[in-house]
Amino acid sequence: MPELPEVETLCRQLNAVLPGKTVLAVDVLDSRLTPPDGLTGRQIGAITRHGKFLRIALAAARRGRGGPGRGNQPHAEAGDAGSVLVLHLRMTGRLLWQPPAVPLPRYARLAITFAEGRLVLADPRRFATIGDTLPPSAAVSVSAGRIVDPLAGAPAERLRALAQSRRLPVKAFLMDQRWIAGIGNIYACEILHQAGLDPRRPAGGLRIGEWRKVQRATAAVLARAVECRGTSISDWRDLFGEPGANQHHLEVYSRQGEPCRRCGARIERLVLGGRGTWFCPCCQK
DNA sequence: TATAATGTTAGACT
DNA sequence: AAGTCTAACATTAT
């Protein structure tokens, strides 16, 4: 369900709600989830997004340990085990903010209670994960050319360098989180339609001018999706249970058989890398 | 009932 | 060795 724009939406909403609040209780409702110990009593700090990961910082416990021993380095990004909560919603995970006394939603898997309300992870398929660190693959420094935030720009030269001599389909390349963080199936389809490129093209075969089109399409598609607070095809809801509006802007995703709004040809569906892939055979070459 | 689903990854295969 | 592909994860909705 959540790709970069949806996670970005949650991140902004979480930052408007959680910082400064103190965790009163953590309830695990699904045994496959193992939240880090010692969350209770701690205060929420800033929430950041890393690709599709959410990272919630936790301030030091308020009582006790107040003394001298704490030579505060200004945020050593690497070893933040014990001071953060990391979430990944995978396919069907949802985060909801509920006022006190509202009953838990269906498929609630984790609840973090505060005096003012509670944060609930609901997830029918149970793929969502929580942890105490970002995985190394999401850490900023792995490979120098990695595009850590396509919302901030995916430069054509960098895309071309990353894709150099690769033969996998350009759509699979765009979705590979090791190189570009945050693009998933919906937005990969939409970006390639807007760029006018066939999703099956080997990534290494695109010319620089074609990468420029990808650069522009990525910026436009993701920015609009964030403005629209995500795509509510079926079950995406924001932190407050509200649907997004970007589904009204989809050009190809899930539209097989319907006419392309640019050229009128029928949208086709095929399977690439095990995922449904929609494209216009007329204007994507 | 059969199929597909907004994601990732371990293992198999090239 | 490194790149690529497939199946699997668990469950619901159509």
Short mmCIF file of C-alpha atoms (C1' of nucleotides) in Angstrom, two decimals:
data_model
loop_
_atom_site.label_atom_id
_atom_site.label_comp_id
_atom_site.label_asym_id
_atom_site.label_seq_id
_atom_site.Cartn_x
_atom_site.Cartn_y
_atom_site.Cartn_z
CA MET A 1 0.00 0.00 0.00
CA PRO A 2 2.47 2.65 0.96
CA GLU A 3 5.11 3.99 -1.39
CA LEU A 4 7.11 7.17 -0.96
CA PRO A 5 4.19 9.63 -1.21
CA GLU A 6 2.07 7.70 1.25
CA VAL A 7 4.92 7.32 3.73
CA GLU A 8 5.79 10.99 3.29
CA THR A 9 2.17 11.87 4.09
CA LEU A 10 2.31 9.83 7.27
CA CYS A 11 5.67 11.32 8.19
CA ARG A 12 4.37 14.88 7.99
CA GLN A 13 1.22 14.04 9.92
CA LEU A 14 3.16 12.16 12.59
CA ASN A 15 5.43 15.16 13.05
CA ALA A 16 2.38 17.31 13.64
CA VAL A 17 1.04 14.96 16.30
CA LEU A 18 3.67 12.95 18.14
CA PRO A 19 6.78 14.96 19.07
CA GLY A 20 6.91 15.75 22.77
CA LYS A 21 4.39 13.10 23.74
CA THR A 22 5.35 10.40 26.22
CA VAL A 23 4.79 6.68 25.60
CA LEU A 24 2.53 5.22 28.29
CA ALA A 25 2.27 1.66 26.98
CA VAL A 26 3.15 -0.56 24.06
CA ASP A 27 0.82 -3.43 23.19
CA VAL A 28 1.95 -6.12 20.78
CA LEU A 29 -1.04 -7.81 19.17
CA ASP A 30 0.91 -9.89 16.66
CA SER A 31 3.69 -12.15 17.90
CA ARG A 32 5.72 -11.71 14.75
CA LEU A 33 6.34 -8.09 15.73
CA THR A 34 9.04 -7.43 18.32
CA PRO A 35 9.33 -3.75 19.17
CA PRO A 36 12.52 -2.57 20.86
CA ASP A 37 12.48 -2.74 24.65
CA GLY A 38 12.23 0.26 26.86
CA LEU A 39 9.88 2.44 24.86
CA THR A 40 7.56 3.05 27.75
CA GLY A 41 8.20 6.31 29.54
CA ARG A 42 10.17 7.82 26.67
CA GLN A 43 9.36 10.94 24.77
CA ILE A 44 8.88 11.10 21.00
CA GLY A 45 11.30 13.22 19.00
CA ALA A 46 11.40 13.92 15.28
CA ILE A 47 10.04 11.52 12.65
CA THR A 48 11.93 11.14 9.38
CA ARG A 49 11.35 9.18 6.20
CA HIS A 50 14.05 7.10 4.52
CA GLY A 51 12.67 5.69 1.30
CA LYS A 52 9.65 3.78 2.54
CA PHE A 53 10.94 3.52 6.12
CA LEU A 54 9.74 5.70 8.95
CA ARG A 55 12.20 6.48 11.71
CA ILE A 56 10.83 7.76 15.00
CA ALA A 57 13.42 9.25 17.33
CA LEU A 58 13.03 8.76 21.08
CA ALA A 59 14.39 11.20 23.58
CA ALA A 60 16.15 9.88 26.66
CA ALA A 61 13.86 8.61 29.39
CA ARG A 62 12.56 11.59 31.30
CA ARG A 63 13.15 10.32 34.81
CA GLY A 64 16.44 9.01 36.10
CA ARG A 65 19.81 8.93 34.38
CA GLY A 66 19.75 12.70 34.35
CA GLY A 67 23.31 13.00 35.56
CA PRO A 68 26.60 13.96 33.95
CA GLY A 69 27.75 10.86 32.08
CA ARG A 70 26.11 11.72 28.76
CA GLY A 71 28.61 13.36 26.42
CA ASN A 72 26.11 14.24 23.71
CA GLN A 73 27.55 13.80 20.23
CA PRO A 74 25.25 15.65 17.83
CA HIS A 75 23.34 12.66 16.53
CA ALA A 76 25.61 9.93 15.31
CA GLU A 77 23.38 8.63 12.49
CA ALA A 78 24.85 5.17 12.48
CA GLY A 79 24.39 3.54 15.86
CA ASP A 80 20.96 4.65 16.91
CA ALA A 81 19.82 1.32 18.31
CA GLY A 82 17.87 1.98 21.49
CA SER A 83 17.02 5.53 20.57
CA VAL A 84 14.75 5.00 17.59
CA LEU A 85 11.77 3.03 16.40
CA VAL A 86 11.82 2.08 12.73
CA LEU A 87 8.71 1.04 10.82
CA HIS A 88 8.13 -0.39 7.38
CA LEU A 89 4.52 -0.87 6.30
CA ARG A 90 5.25 -3.21 3.36
CA MET A 91 2.09 -4.07 1.42
CA THR A 92 -0.91 -3.47 3.63
CA GLY A 93 0.37 -1.75 6.75
CA ARG A 94 -1.46 1.34 7.97
CA LEU A 95 -0.77 3.79 10.77
CA LEU A 96 -3.68 5.41 12.52
CA TRP A 97 -3.93 8.04 15.21
CA GLN A 98 -6.91 7.46 17.46
CA PRO A 99 -8.31 9.57 20.28
CA PRO A 100 -8.63 7.72 23.58
CA ALA A 101 -11.54 5.29 23.94
CA VAL A 102 -12.01 4.71 20.22
CA PRO A 103 -12.05 0.93 19.62
CA LEU A 104 -9.06 -0.63 17.89
CA PRO A 105 -9.43 -1.03 14.12
CA ARG A 106 -9.58 -4.39 12.38
CA TYR A 107 -6.18 -6.04 11.94
CA ALA A 108 -4.56 -3.98 14.69
CA ARG A 109 -1.09 -5.47 15.23
CA LEU A 110 0.55 -2.94 17.54
CA ALA A 111 -0.70 -0.07 19.67
CA ILE A 112 1.38 2.65 21.28
CA THR A 113 -0.62 4.53 23.87
CA PHE A 114 -0.16 8.15 24.90
CA ALA A 115 -2.18 10.30 27.29
CA GLU A 116 -3.73 12.10 24.29
CA GLY A 117 -4.51 9.08 22.13
CA ARG A 118 -2.82 6.14 20.52
CA LEU A 119 -0.85 5.19 17.45
CA VAL A 120 -2.01 1.93 15.89
CA LEU A 121 -0.36 -0.25 13.29
CA ALA A 122 -3.06 -2.15 11.37
CA ASP A 123 -1.96 -4.70 8.81
CA PRO A 124 -4.11 -7.49 7.33
CA ARG A 125 -1.27 -9.31 5.58
CA ARG A 126 1.15 -8.99 8.46
CA PHE A 127 4.15 -8.07 6.33
CA ALA A 128 4.88 -4.85 8.19
CA THR A 129 8.06 -4.79 10.25
CA ILE A 130 9.39 -2.80 13.17
CA GLY A 131 12.89 -2.54 14.49
CA ASP A 132 15.41 -0.38 16.29
CA THR A 133 17.61 0.61 13.35
CA LEU A 134 17.44 1.37 9.69
CA PRO A 135 18.90 -1.52 7.70
CA PRO A 136 22.35 -0.85 6.23
CA SER A 137 20.79 -0.82 2.76
CA ALA A 138 18.79 2.27 3.76
CA ALA A 139 21.67 4.02 5.50
CA VAL A 140 22.73 7.05 3.57
CA SER A 141 26.30 6.20 2.79
CA VAL A 142 26.34 2.73 1.18
CA SER A 143 27.12 3.59 -2.39
CA ALA A 144 27.98 7.15 -3.24
CA GLY A 145 25.61 7.46 -6.18
CA ARG A 146 22.52 6.11 -4.48
CA ILE A 147 19.43 8.27 -4.84
CA VAL A 148 18.30 8.50 -1.25
CA ASP A 149 15.32 10.72 -1.87
CA PRO A 150 13.84 10.98 -5.35
CA LEU A 151 11.44 13.60 -3.98
CA ALA A 152 14.48 15.84 -3.70
CA GLY A 153 15.54 14.98 -7.24
CA ALA A 154 16.65 12.01 -9.34
CA PRO A 155 19.26 13.53 -11.67
CA ALA A 156 19.48 12.02 -15.14
CA GLU A 157 23.26 11.62 -14.98
CA ARG A 158 23.03 9.72 -11.73
CA LEU A 159 20.27 7.46 -13.04
CA ARG A 160 22.30 6.70 -16.12
CA ALA A 161 25.39 5.89 -14.08
CA LEU A 162 23.46 3.57 -11.77
CA ALA A 163 21.79 1.79 -14.68
CA GLN A 164 24.94 1.50 -16.73
CA SER A 165 25.23 -1.87 -18.49
CA ARG A 166 22.27 -3.32 -16.61
CA ARG A 167 19.87 -5.42 -18.57
CA LEU A 168 16.94 -5.58 -16.19
CA PRO A 169 13.75 -3.78 -17.27
CA VAL A 170 13.82 -0.07 -16.50
CA LYS A 171 10.71 -0.50 -14.38
CA ALA A 172 12.43 -3.03 -12.11
CA PHE A 173 15.41 -0.71 -11.94
CA LEU A 174 13.28 2.21 -10.74
CA MET A 175 11.77 0.01 -8.04
CA ASP A 176 15.08 -1.32 -6.73
CA GLN A 177 15.44 0.20 -3.28
CA ARG A 178 19.19 -0.35 -3.23
CA TRP A 179 19.68 2.45 -5.73
CA ILE A 180 16.57 4.58 -5.59
CA ALA A 181 14.65 4.76 -2.35
CA GLY A 182 10.88 4.97 -2.35
CA ILE A 183 9.45 4.21 -5.79
CA GLY A 184 7.01 1.29 -5.84
CA ASN A 185 4.73 -0.35 -8.35
CA ILE A 186 2.10 2.35 -8.83
CA TYR A 187 4.52 5.21 -9.25
CA ALA A 188 6.97 3.25 -11.41
CA CYS A 189 4.13 2.63 -13.87
CA GLU A 190 3.00 6.25 -13.75
CA ILE A 191 6.52 7.69 -14.10
CA LEU A 192 7.26 5.56 -17.16
CA HIS A 193 4.00 6.53 -18.79
CA GLN A 194 4.66 10.19 -18.24
CA ALA A 195 8.20 9.73 -19.54
CA GLY A 196 6.92 7.90 -22.62
CA LEU A 197 9.11 4.84 -22.05
CA ASP A 198 8.29 1.15 -22.39
CA PRO A 199 8.69 -0.47 -18.96
CA ARG A 200 10.41 -3.49 -20.55
CA ARG A 201 13.32 -1.49 -21.94
CA PRO A 202 16.66 -2.66 -20.50
CA ALA A 203 17.72 0.01 -18.04
CA GLY A 204 21.23 0.21 -19.44
CA GLY A 205 19.92 1.02 -22.88
CA LEU A 206 18.29 4.38 -22.15
CA ARG A 207 19.92 7.45 -23.64
CA ILE A 208 20.63 10.52 -21.56
CA GLY A 209 17.69 12.35 -23.07
CA GLU A 210 15.45 9.51 -21.97
CA TRP A 211 16.82 9.66 -18.45
CA ARG A 212 16.00 13.37 -18.49
CA LYS A 213 12.42 12.43 -19.18
CA VAL A 214 12.53 10.00 -16.27
CA GLN A 215 13.99 12.73 -14.07
CA ARG A 216 11.20 15.16 -14.95
CA ALA A 217 8.45 12.55 -14.70
CA THR A 218 9.70 11.34 -11.32
CA ALA A 219 9.70 14.85 -9.91
CA ALA A 220 6.24 15.63 -11.26
CA VAL A 221 4.55 12.33 -10.38
CA LEU A 222 5.90 12.12 -6.83
CA ALA A 223 5.33 15.79 -6.03
CA ARG A 224 1.71 15.64 -7.11
CA ALA A 225 1.11 12.40 -5.25
CA VAL A 226 2.44 13.98 -2.06
CA GLU A 227 0.24 17.05 -2.59
CA CYS A 228 -2.70 14.69 -2.99
CA ARG A 229 -1.74 12.79 0.18
CA GLY A 230 -1.27 9.51 -1.63
CA THR A 231 -3.20 7.12 -3.85
CA SER A 232 -6.26 5.44 -2.36
CA ILE A 233 -6.87 2.69 -4.91
CA SER A 234 -8.31 0.33 -2.37
CA ASP A 235 -7.12 0.62 1.16
CA TRP A 236 -4.60 3.41 1.65
CA ARG A 237 -5.67 5.84 4.40
CA ASP A 238 -3.64 8.57 6.05
CA LEU A 239 -2.88 8.91 9.77
CA PHE A 240 -6.40 10.16 10.44
CA GLY A 241 -8.17 7.56 8.32
CA GLU A 242 -8.72 9.89 5.39
CA PRO A 243 -8.22 8.71 1.79
CA GLY A 244 -5.80 10.50 -0.50
CA ALA A 245 -6.78 11.97 -3.86
CA ASN A 246 -4.04 10.88 -6.23
CA GLN A 247 -6.08 7.98 -7.62
CA HIS A 248 -7.83 10.62 -9.73
CA HIS A 249 -4.55 11.35 -11.47
CA LEU A 250 -3.49 7.83 -12.42
CA GLU A 251 -2.90 7.46 -16.15
CA VAL A 252 -2.16 3.74 -16.43
CA TYR A 253 -2.10 1.87 -13.13
CA SER A 254 -4.93 -0.64 -12.98
CA ARG A 255 -6.50 0.75 -16.17
CA GLN A 256 -6.03 -2.15 -18.59
CA GLY A 257 -8.45 -2.03 -21.48
CA GLU A 258 -9.29 1.61 -20.87
CA PRO A 259 -8.20 4.30 -23.32
CA CYS A 260 -4.95 6.19 -22.81
CA ARG A 261 -5.89 9.77 -22.09
CA ARG A 262 -3.04 11.01 -24.21
CA CYS A 263 -3.46 8.97 -27.40
CA GLY A 264 -6.62 6.91 -27.03
CA ALA A 265 -4.96 3.48 -27.39
CA ARG A 266 -5.93 0.70 -24.99
CA ILE A 267 -3.84 0.41 -21.85
CA GLU A 268 -2.24 -3.03 -21.58
CA ARG A 269 -1.21 -5.09 -18.60
CA LEU A 270 1.71 -7.47 -18.38
CA VAL A 271 3.79 -9.00 -15.62
CA LEU A 272 7.33 -7.80 -15.01
CA GLY A 273 9.39 -9.04 -12.14
CA GLY A 274 6.31 -10.70 -10.75
CA ARG A 275 4.37 -7.44 -10.55
CA GLY A 276 1.44 -6.17 -12.56
CA THR A 277 2.63 -3.57 -15.04
CA TRP A 278 0.38 -1.21 -16.96
CA PHE A 279 1.43 0.85 -19.96
CA CYS A 280 0.26 2.40 -23.18
CA PRO A 281 1.71 0.49 -26.15
CA CYS A 282 1.23 3.54 -28.33
CA CYS A 283 2.96 6.32 -26.41
CA GLN A 284 5.52 4.32 -24.42
CA LYS A 285 8.42 3.25 -26.61
"C1'" DT B 1 -13.04 -20.76 -6.24
"C1'" DA B 2 -9.18 -18.65 -8.55
"C1'" DT B 3 -6.60 -14.51 -8.94
"C1'" DA B 4 -4.26 -10.41 -7.75
"C1'" DA B 5 -2.76 -7.20 -4.29
"C1'" DT B 6 0.76 -0.03 -3.04
"C1'" DG B 7 6.98 -4.85 -0.75
"C1'" DT B 8 11.01 -7.25 0.20
"C1'" DT B 9 14.23 -11.03 0.13
"C1'" DA B 10 16.37 -15.75 0.15
"C1'" DG B 11 17.76 -18.91 -2.98
"C1'" DA B 12 18.22 -20.55 -7.65
"C1'" DC B 13 19.89 -19.75 -11.97
"C1'" DT B 14 22.92 -17.28 -15.62
"C1'" DA C 1 31.36 -13.05 -8.83
"C1'" DA C 2 27.74 -10.43 -10.00
"C1'" DG C 3 23.41 -9.70 -12.17
"C1'" DT C 4 18.74 -11.40 -12.82
"C1'" DC C 5 14.63 -14.07 -11.93
"C1'" DT C 6 11.17 -16.67 -9.01
"C1'" DA C 7 8.93 -18.16 -5.15
"C1'" DA C 8 7.65 -17.26 -0.66
"C1'" DC C 9 5.95 -14.66 3.16
"C1'" DA C 10 0.05 -14.25 5.23
"C1'" DT C 11 -4.25 -12.69 4.27
"C1'" DT C 12 -8.03 -10.33 2.14
"C1'" DA C 13 -10.94 -8.62 -1.53
"C1'" DT C 14 -12.93 -9.27 -5.97
#
